[in-house]
XYZ file of C-alpha atoms in Angstrom:
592
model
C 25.933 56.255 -8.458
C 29.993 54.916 -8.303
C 32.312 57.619 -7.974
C 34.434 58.381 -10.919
C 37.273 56.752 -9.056
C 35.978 53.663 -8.574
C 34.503 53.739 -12.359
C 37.983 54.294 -14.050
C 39.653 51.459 -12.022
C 36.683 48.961 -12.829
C 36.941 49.895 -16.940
C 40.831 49.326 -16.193
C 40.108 46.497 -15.393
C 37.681 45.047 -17.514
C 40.499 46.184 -20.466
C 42.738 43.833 -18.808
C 40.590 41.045 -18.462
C 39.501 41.302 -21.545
C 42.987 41.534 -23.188
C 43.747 38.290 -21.461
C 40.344 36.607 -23.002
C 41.356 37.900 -26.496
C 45.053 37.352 -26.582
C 46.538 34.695 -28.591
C 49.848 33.821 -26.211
C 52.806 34.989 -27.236
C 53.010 38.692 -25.618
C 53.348 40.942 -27.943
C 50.297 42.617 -27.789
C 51.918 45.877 -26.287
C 53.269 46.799 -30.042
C 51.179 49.913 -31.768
C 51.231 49.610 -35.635
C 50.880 52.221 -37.893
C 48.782 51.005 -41.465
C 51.503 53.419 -43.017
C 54.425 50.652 -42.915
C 52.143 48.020 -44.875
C 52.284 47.401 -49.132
C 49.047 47.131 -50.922
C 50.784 44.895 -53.373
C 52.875 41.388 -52.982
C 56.465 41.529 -53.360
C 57.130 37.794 -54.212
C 59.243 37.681 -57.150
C 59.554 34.231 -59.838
C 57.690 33.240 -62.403
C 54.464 31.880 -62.195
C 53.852 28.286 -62.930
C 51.488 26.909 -65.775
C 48.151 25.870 -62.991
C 48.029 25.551 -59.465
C 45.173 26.080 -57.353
C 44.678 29.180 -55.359
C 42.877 28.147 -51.631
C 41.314 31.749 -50.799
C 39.981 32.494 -47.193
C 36.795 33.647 -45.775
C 37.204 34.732 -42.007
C 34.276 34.287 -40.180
C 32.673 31.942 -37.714
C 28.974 31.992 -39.517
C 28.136 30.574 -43.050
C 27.890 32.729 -46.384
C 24.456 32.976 -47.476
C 25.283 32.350 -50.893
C 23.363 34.524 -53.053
C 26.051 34.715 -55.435
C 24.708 37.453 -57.681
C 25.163 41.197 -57.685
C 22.107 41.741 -58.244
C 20.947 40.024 -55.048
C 24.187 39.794 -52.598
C 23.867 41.808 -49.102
C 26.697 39.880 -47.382
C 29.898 40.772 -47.591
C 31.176 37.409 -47.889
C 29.258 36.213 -50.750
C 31.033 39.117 -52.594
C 34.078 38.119 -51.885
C 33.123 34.961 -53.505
C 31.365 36.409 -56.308
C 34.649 39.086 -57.463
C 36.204 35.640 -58.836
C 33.776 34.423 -61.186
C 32.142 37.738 -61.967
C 32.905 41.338 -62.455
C 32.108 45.064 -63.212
C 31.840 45.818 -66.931
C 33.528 49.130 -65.839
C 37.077 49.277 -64.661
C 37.758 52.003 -61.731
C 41.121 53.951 -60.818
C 43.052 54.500 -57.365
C 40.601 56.781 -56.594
C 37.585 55.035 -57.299
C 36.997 56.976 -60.685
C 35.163 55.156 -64.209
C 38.058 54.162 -66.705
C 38.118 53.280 -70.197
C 40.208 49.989 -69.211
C 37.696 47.488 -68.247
C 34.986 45.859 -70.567
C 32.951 47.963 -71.673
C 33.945 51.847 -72.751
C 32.080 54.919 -72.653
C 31.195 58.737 -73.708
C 29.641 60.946 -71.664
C 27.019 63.952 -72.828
C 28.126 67.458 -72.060
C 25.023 67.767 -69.841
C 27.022 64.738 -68.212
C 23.384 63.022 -68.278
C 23.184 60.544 -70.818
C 26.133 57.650 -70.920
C 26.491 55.282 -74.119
C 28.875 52.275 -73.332
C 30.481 49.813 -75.551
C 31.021 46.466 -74.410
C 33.978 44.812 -75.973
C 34.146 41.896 -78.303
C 35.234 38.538 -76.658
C 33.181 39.616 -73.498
C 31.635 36.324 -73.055
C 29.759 34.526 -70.639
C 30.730 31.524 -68.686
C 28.375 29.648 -70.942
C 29.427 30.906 -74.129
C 26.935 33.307 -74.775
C 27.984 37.066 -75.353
C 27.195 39.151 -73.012
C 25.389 41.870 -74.666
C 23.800 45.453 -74.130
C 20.615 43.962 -73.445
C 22.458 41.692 -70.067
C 23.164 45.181 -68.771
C 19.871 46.631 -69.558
C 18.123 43.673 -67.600
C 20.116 43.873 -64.711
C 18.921 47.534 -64.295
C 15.207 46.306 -65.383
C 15.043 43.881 -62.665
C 16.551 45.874 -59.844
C 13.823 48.388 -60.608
C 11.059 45.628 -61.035
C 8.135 46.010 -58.391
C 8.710 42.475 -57.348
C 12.527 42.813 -56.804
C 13.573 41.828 -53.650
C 16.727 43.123 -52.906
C 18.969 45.682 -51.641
C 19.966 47.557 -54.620
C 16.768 49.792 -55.580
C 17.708 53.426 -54.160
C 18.633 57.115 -55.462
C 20.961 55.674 -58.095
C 18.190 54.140 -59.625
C 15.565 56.695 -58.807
C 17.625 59.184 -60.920
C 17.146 56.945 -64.181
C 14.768 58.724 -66.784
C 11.481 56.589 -66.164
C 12.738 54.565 -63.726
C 10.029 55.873 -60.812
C 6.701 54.970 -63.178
C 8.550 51.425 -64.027
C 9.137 50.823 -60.552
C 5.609 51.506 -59.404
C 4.061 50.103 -62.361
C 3.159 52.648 -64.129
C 4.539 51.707 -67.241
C 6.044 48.489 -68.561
C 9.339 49.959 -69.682
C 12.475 52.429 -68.667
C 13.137 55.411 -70.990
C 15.882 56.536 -69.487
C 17.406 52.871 -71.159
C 17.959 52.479 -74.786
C 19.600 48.848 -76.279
C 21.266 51.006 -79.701
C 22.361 47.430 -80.781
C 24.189 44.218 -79.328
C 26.770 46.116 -77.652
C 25.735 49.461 -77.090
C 23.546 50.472 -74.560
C 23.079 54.245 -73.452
C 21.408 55.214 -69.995
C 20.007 58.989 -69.695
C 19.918 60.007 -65.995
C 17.310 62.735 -64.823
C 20.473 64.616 -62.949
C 23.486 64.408 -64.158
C 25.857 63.967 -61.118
C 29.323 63.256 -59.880
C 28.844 60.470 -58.470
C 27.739 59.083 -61.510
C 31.433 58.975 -62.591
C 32.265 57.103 -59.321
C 30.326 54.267 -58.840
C 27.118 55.698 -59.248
C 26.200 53.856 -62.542
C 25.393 49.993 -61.985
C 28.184 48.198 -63.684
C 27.127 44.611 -63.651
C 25.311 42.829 -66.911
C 22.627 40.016 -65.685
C 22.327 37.179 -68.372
C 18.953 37.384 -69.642
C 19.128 34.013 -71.588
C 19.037 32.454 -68.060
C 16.790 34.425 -65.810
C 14.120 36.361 -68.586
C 12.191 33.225 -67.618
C 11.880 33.265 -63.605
C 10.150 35.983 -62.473
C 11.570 38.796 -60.346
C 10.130 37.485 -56.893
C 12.142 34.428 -57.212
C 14.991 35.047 -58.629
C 16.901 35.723 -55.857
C 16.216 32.105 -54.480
C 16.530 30.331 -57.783
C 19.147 27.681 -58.808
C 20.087 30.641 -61.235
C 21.754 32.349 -57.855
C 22.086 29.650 -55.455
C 23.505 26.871 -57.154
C 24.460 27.264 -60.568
C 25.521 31.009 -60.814
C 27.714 32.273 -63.886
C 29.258 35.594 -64.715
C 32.094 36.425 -66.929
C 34.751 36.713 -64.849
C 38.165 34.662 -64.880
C 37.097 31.634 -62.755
C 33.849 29.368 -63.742
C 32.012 27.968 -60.553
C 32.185 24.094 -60.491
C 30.901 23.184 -57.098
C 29.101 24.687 -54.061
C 29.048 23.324 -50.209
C 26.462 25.873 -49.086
C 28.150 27.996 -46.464
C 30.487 26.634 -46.728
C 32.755 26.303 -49.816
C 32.543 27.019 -53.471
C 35.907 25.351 -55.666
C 35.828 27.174 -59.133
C 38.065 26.760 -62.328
C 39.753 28.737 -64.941
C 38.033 30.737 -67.471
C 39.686 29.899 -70.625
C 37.528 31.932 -72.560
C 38.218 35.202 -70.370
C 37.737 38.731 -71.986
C 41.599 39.602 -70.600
C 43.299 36.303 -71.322
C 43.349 32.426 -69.720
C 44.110 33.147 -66.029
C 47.455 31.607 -65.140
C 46.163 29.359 -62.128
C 43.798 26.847 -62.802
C 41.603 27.109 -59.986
C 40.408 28.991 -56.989
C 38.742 27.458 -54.178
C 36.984 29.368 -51.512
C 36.122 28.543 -48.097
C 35.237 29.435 -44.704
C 37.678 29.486 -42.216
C 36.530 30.307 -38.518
C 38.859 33.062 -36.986
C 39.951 31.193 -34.103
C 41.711 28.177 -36.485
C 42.763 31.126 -38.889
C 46.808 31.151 -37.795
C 46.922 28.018 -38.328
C 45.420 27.664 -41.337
C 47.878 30.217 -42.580
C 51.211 28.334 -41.151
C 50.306 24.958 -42.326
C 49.407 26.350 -45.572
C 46.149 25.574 -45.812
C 44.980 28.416 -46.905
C 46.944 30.984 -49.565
C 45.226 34.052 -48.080
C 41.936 35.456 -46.879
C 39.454 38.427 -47.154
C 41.260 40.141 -44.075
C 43.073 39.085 -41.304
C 41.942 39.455 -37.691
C 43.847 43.075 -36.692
C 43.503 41.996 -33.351
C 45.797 39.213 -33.707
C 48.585 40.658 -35.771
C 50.579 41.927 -32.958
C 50.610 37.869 -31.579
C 51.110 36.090 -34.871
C 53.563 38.555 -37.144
C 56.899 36.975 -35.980
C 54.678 33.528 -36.164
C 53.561 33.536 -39.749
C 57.155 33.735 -41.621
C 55.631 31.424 -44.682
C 53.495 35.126 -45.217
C 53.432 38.301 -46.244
C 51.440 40.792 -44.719
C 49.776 43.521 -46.965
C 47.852 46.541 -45.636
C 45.593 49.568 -46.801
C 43.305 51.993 -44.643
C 40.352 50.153 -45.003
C 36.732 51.678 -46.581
C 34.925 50.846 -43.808
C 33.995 51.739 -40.000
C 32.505 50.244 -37.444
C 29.452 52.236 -35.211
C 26.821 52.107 -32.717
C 23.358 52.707 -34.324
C 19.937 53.598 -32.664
C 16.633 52.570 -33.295
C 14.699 55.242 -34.261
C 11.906 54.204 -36.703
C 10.912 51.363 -39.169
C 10.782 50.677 -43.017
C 7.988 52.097 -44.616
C 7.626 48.797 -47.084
C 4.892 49.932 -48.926
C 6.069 53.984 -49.485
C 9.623 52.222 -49.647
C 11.475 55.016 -47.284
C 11.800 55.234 -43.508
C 9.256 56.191 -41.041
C 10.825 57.803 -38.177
C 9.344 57.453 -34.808
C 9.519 60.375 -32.440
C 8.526 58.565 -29.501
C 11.144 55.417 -29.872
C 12.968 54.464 -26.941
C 16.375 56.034 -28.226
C 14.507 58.830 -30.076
C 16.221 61.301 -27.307
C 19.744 62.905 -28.711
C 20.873 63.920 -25.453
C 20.414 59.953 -24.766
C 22.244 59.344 -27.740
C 24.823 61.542 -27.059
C 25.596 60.850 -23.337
C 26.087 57.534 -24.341
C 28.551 57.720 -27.091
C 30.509 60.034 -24.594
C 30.304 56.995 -22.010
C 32.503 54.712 -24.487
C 36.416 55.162 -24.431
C 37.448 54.006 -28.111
C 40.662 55.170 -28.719
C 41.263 52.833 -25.830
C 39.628 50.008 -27.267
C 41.529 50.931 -30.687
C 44.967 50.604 -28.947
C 44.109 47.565 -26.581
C 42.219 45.285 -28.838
C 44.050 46.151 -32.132
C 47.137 47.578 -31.604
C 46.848 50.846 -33.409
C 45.400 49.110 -36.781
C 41.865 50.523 -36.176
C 41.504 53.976 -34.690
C 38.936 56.388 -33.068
C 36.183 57.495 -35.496
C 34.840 61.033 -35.310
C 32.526 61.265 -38.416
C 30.694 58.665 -40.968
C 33.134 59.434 -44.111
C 36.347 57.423 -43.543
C 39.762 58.455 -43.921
C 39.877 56.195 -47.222
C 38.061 59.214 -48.677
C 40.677 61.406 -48.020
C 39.340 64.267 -50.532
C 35.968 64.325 -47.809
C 36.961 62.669 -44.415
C 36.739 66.565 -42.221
C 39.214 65.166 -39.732
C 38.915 68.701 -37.870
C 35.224 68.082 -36.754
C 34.905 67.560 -32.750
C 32.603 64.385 -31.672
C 32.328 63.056 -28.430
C 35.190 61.409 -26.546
C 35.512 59.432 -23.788
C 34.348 61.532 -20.640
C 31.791 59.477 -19.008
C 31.266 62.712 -15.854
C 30.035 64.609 -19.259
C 27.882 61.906 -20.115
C 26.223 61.596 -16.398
C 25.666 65.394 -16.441
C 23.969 64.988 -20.561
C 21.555 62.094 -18.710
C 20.693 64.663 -15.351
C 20.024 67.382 -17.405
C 17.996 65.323 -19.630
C 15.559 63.932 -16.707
C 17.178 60.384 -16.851
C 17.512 59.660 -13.659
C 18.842 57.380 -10.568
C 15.253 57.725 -8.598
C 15.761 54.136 -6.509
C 19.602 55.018 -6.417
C 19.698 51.425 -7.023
C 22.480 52.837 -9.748
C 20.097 52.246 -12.917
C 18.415 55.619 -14.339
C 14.845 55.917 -15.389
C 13.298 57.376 -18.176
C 12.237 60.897 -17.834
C 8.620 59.942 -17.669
C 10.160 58.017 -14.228
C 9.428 54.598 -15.799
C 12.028 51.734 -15.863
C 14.945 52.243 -18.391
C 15.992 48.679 -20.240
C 17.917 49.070 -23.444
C 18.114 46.357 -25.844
C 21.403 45.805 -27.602
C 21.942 43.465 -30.670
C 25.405 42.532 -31.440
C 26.603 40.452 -33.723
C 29.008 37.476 -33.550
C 31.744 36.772 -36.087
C 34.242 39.161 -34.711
C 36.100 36.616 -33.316
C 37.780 36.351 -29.803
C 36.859 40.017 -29.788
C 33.486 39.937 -30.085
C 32.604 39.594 -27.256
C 34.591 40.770 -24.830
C 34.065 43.993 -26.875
C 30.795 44.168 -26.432
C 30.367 43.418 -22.848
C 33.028 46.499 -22.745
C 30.204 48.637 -24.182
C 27.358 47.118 -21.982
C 29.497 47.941 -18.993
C 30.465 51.233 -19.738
C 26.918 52.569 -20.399
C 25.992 50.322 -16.881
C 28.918 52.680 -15.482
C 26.991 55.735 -16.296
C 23.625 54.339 -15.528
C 22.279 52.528 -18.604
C 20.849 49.375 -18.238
C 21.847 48.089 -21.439
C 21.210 44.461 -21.552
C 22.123 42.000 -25.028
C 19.308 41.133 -26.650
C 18.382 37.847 -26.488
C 21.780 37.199 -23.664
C 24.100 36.268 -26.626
C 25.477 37.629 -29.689
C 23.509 36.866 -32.911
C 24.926 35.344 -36.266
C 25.231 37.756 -39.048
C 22.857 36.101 -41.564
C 20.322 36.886 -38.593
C 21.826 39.878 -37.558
C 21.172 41.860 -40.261
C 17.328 40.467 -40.705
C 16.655 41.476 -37.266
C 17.742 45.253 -37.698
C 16.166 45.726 -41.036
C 17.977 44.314 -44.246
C 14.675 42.920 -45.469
C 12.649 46.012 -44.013
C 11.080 43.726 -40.998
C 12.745 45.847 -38.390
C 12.429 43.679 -35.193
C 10.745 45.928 -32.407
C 12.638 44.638 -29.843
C 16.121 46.174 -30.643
C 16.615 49.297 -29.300
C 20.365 49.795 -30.824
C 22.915 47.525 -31.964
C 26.624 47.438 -32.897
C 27.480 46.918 -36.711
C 30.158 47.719 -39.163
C 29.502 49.615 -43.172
C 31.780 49.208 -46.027
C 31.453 52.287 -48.015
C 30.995 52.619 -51.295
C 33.485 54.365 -54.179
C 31.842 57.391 -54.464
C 31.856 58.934 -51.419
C 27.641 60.029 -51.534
C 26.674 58.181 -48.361
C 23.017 58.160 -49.385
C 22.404 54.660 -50.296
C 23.156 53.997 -46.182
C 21.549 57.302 -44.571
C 19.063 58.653 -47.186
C 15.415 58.782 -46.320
C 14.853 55.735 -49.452
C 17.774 53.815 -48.271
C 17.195 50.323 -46.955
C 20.659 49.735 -45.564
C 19.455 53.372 -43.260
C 18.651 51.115 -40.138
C 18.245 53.469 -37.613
C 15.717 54.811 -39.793
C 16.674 58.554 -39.357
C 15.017 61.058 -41.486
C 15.066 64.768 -41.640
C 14.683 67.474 -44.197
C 17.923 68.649 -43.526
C 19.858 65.159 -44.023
C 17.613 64.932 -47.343
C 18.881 68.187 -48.759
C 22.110 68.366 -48.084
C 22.662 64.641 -49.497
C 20.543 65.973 -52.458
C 23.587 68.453 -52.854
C 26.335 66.512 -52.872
C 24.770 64.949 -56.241
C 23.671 67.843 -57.668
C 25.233 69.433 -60.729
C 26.898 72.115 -58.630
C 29.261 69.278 -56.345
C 30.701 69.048 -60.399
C 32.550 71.738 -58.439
C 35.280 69.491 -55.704
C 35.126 72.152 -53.298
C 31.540 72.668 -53.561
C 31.042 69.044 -53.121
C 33.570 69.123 -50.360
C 31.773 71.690 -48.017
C 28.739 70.074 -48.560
C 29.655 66.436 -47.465
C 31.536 68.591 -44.168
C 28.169 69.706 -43.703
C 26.602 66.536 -43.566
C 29.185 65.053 -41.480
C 28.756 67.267 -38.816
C 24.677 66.980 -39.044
C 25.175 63.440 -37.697
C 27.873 64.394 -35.593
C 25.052 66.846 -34.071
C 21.972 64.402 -34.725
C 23.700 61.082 -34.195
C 21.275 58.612 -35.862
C 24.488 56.690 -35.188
C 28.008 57.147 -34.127
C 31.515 55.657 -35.802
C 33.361 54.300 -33.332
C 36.788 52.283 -35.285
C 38.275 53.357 -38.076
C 39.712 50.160 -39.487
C 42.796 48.840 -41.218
C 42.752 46.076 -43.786
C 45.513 43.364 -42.955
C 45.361 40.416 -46.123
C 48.226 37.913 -45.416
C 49.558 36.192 -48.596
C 51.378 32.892 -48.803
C 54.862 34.070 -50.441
C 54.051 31.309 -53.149
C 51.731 33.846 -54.851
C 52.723 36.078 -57.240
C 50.730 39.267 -59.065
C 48.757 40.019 -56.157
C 47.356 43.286 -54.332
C 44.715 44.839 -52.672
C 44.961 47.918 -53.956
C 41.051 49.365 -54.911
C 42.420 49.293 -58.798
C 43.211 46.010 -59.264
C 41.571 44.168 -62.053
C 44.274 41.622 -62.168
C 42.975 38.227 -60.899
C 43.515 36.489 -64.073
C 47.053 37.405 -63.436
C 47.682 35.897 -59.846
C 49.847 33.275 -59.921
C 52.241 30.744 -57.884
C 55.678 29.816 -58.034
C 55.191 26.339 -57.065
C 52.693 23.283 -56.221
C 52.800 23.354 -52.508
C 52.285 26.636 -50.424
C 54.962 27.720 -48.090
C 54.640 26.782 -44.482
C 55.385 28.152 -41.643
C 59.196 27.649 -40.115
């Protein structure tokens, strides 16, 4: 084994080298930015001309898969392509709370269990047709269908009166759903919960007219999705380049009034051409910029504006620890995986120095992690809970005391069994230039403890195939052992849908009866009670601090440049506005 010494000098200078691989050039990557000094909202003041067309940004170096339907959509791209021509029938507040401003209204029970909403008059879809109670009902119907194939189907659903006998066939019909008449449509949930109030209802209508006659198993394939999708939003889709781009046009007809641009066209732009996109004006703005170039671009990109918000999101190491259960629809834990181990699990997320790679690689806009509730939740993030930091002697003394280890003192430790030790580690590209360097930073700090953790397959893998290979479709692909991803959370701060024992999107496939009941708590009728709801999500927090099915690595920042053409715009999690973005002029603003 290296001495700690030598260790610390060789991370040094891997940081360095790879600082030099991911800088852009113009040295002022030593700058540490707080997300504190950055506006959620544009300042660009004029008036808005009559048209223009708005060139919107995807930042990746991968395609969008293009199932452009919330019903169906997994990637995070295709619903940034989907918010412009499509949206919730309920509006949501600053923080993440069910108003009575978007386009449908609604009552609530005093059992808080049964919801009757209202859709609003003039709530039409792109093809002229109404969208009624029935759209909404559908949606719900097919999600639920035996045949649906997916993401969406989890505890949400599950709590739906009669939801469990339609979705195993039991019955050819939901009670829980009623149609009262065109517009009115009341759901009666089996528990009534808090998170029902924050994004726990499903807020999207499906257009029956167009899909009542495809069945379920195809629908997410179908022309319906793929080519010709329509929603109700302020932007129609006009033309698709699969993976490409997808150029869309005003919705005259929209619910909130004609949006003031005429157009929106949205494309892929890889993150290495991204600055320059943004100084020749090629592109208005984009999903979110690359924090890890800000520092080298800010003084660069005066034709800009910069917005920023503490982003709901994280990025984390996850471990292997079971598969999908396809036909029981849960996960089946497997106690004698590879990683199945916690003091494995544990030495190695105290192996990894992130706070380091938070300052080197993005300047202070993403930040050590220590539990799987972000700081965007600020009513639940436990910032006082103690996980593992950097202290890779701890993490050699976790793997000796364990029974991992160096037997050939060839610097590589064995399983405790004595057998040989290879760990397979899926990574994903699409990070950019920090992809990665980043992840050969992990490899090699694991190797510096003595890990042999080796990158599946010797490269990184593109998303779309990324997220097959570690589960998305249930086919968990045995030969991952742990991998490196990144969760956007969801309003409502119940973290079920992503670590409950029914959850797909749970790809380490961790299961307990302790994880099940506390996350049965947090949506029970006594977390009606903040604090009550509070401790138990602390709880929780802690349990995977303790179990560590995964660990969070970055907190992130969200960084959205905007040309200063564009007026009306913001990222802020309320804004229902897009019908309102504008520009002051023809041309966009380029770069001096």
């Amino acid at each position: 084994m290296r001495t700690t010494h030598v260790s610390k000098w060789l991370l040094a200078l891997m940081f360095f080298m790879f600082l030099v691989l991911a800088a852009c050039g113009n040295g002022s990557g030593d700058a540490i930015y707080s997300i504190e000094d950055f506006s959620e909202n544009a300042s660009t003041e004029g008036e808005a001309i009559d048209g223009g067309t708005l060139n919107y940004g995807l930042v990746t170096d991968t395609t969008f898969e293009g199932t452009l339907n919330y019903n169906f959509y997994s990637g995070s791209f295709d619903n940034e392509i989907i918010k412009w021509f499509d949206e919730s029938l309920l509006s949501v507040d600053k923080n993440h709370k069910y108003t009575q401003d978007g386009a449908a209204t609604f009552e609530v029970s005093e059992d808080h269990r049964t919801f009757t909403f209202t859709i609003r008059d003039h709530v039409n879809w792109h093809d002229g047709e109404p969208v009624k109670a029935e759209d909404w009902a559908y949606a719900i119907e097919v999600i639920g269908h035996p045949d649906y194939d997916g993401p969406r189907y989890d505890s949400s659903f599950r709590n739906i009166e009669g939801m469990e006998e339609y979705h195993n066939g039991e019955v050819d019909s939901i009670s829980g759903l009623e149609v009262v008449d065109a517009k009115t449509l009341k759901i009666t949930y089996i528990e009534g919960t808090p998170s029902l109030l924050a994004g726990g209802i499903w807020p999207y209508a499906l257009p029956k007219h167009i899909f009542e006659d495809i069945p379920v198993a195809d629908m997410s394939a179908s022309d319906a999705v793929r080519k010709n999708p329509i929603g109700f939003g302020p932007f129609k889709v006009e033309g698709i380049v699969p993976g490409e781009s997808v150029s869309m046009t005003a919705n005259e007809d929209y619910w909130q009034g004609p949006p003031k641009l005429d157009g929106v066209t949205v494309k892929v732009v890889n993150p290495q051409t991204i600055v320059q996109a943004l100084k020749s004006g090629d592109v208005d703005t984009v999903d979110s910029f690359p924090t890890d170039q800000y520092a080298d671009v800010e003084t660069e990109l005066t034709n800009v504006e910069f917005l920023g918000t503490v982003d709901m999101s994280y990025s984390y190491i996850g471990f292997k620890l079971g598969t999908w259960d396809k036909k029981a629809q849960e996960v089946k834990p497997n106690p004698d995986a590879k990683m199945a181990d916690v003091n494995l699990r544990r030495a190695m997320w105290y192996a990894v120095d992130n706070e380091a790679v938070a300052k080197q690689f993005y300047n202070g806009l993403r930040w050590n992690a220590n539990t799987l509730i972000p700081p965007s939740h600020p009513d639940y993030h436990d910032s006082s809970i103690e996980a593992p930091t950097y202290d890779p002697e701890k993490a050699k003394q976790i793997l000796d005391e364990a029974g991992y280890l160096d037997t050939n003192n060839d610097g590589m430790r064995e399983n405790p069994d004595g057998e040989e030790l290879i760990i397979n580690f899926a990574s994903m590209s699409g990070g950019g230039d920090i992809a990665e360097p980043l992840t050969n930073y992990y490899i090699q700090a694991w190797k510096e403890v003595g890990l042999n953790v080796q990158l599946l397959d010797g490269r990184l893998i593109e998303l779309n195939s990324f997220y097959d290979k570690i589960g998305q479709n249930g086919d968990d692909a045995p030969e991952v052992d742990m991998y490196q991803g990144a969760w956007s959370v969801a309003t409502d701060v119940d973290p079920s849908s992503l670590y409950g024992r029914q959850a797909i999107f749970n790809f380490s496939r961790y299961a307990s009866e302790e994880n099940d009941r506390l996350l049965e708590e947090g949506t029970s009728e006594k977390a009606f009670d903040p604090e009550y709801r509070k401790k138990v999500y602390s709880e929780w927090q802690q349990l995977m601090v303790d179990k560590i099915p995964v660990f969070p690595t970055l907190y992130r920042s969200k960084l959205v440049p905007i040309n200063k053409r564009v007026v009306n715009y913001s990222i802020g999690a309320d804004f229902m506005g897009l019908h309102e973005v504008g520009v002051t002029q023809e041309k966009t603003f380029k770069a001096e």
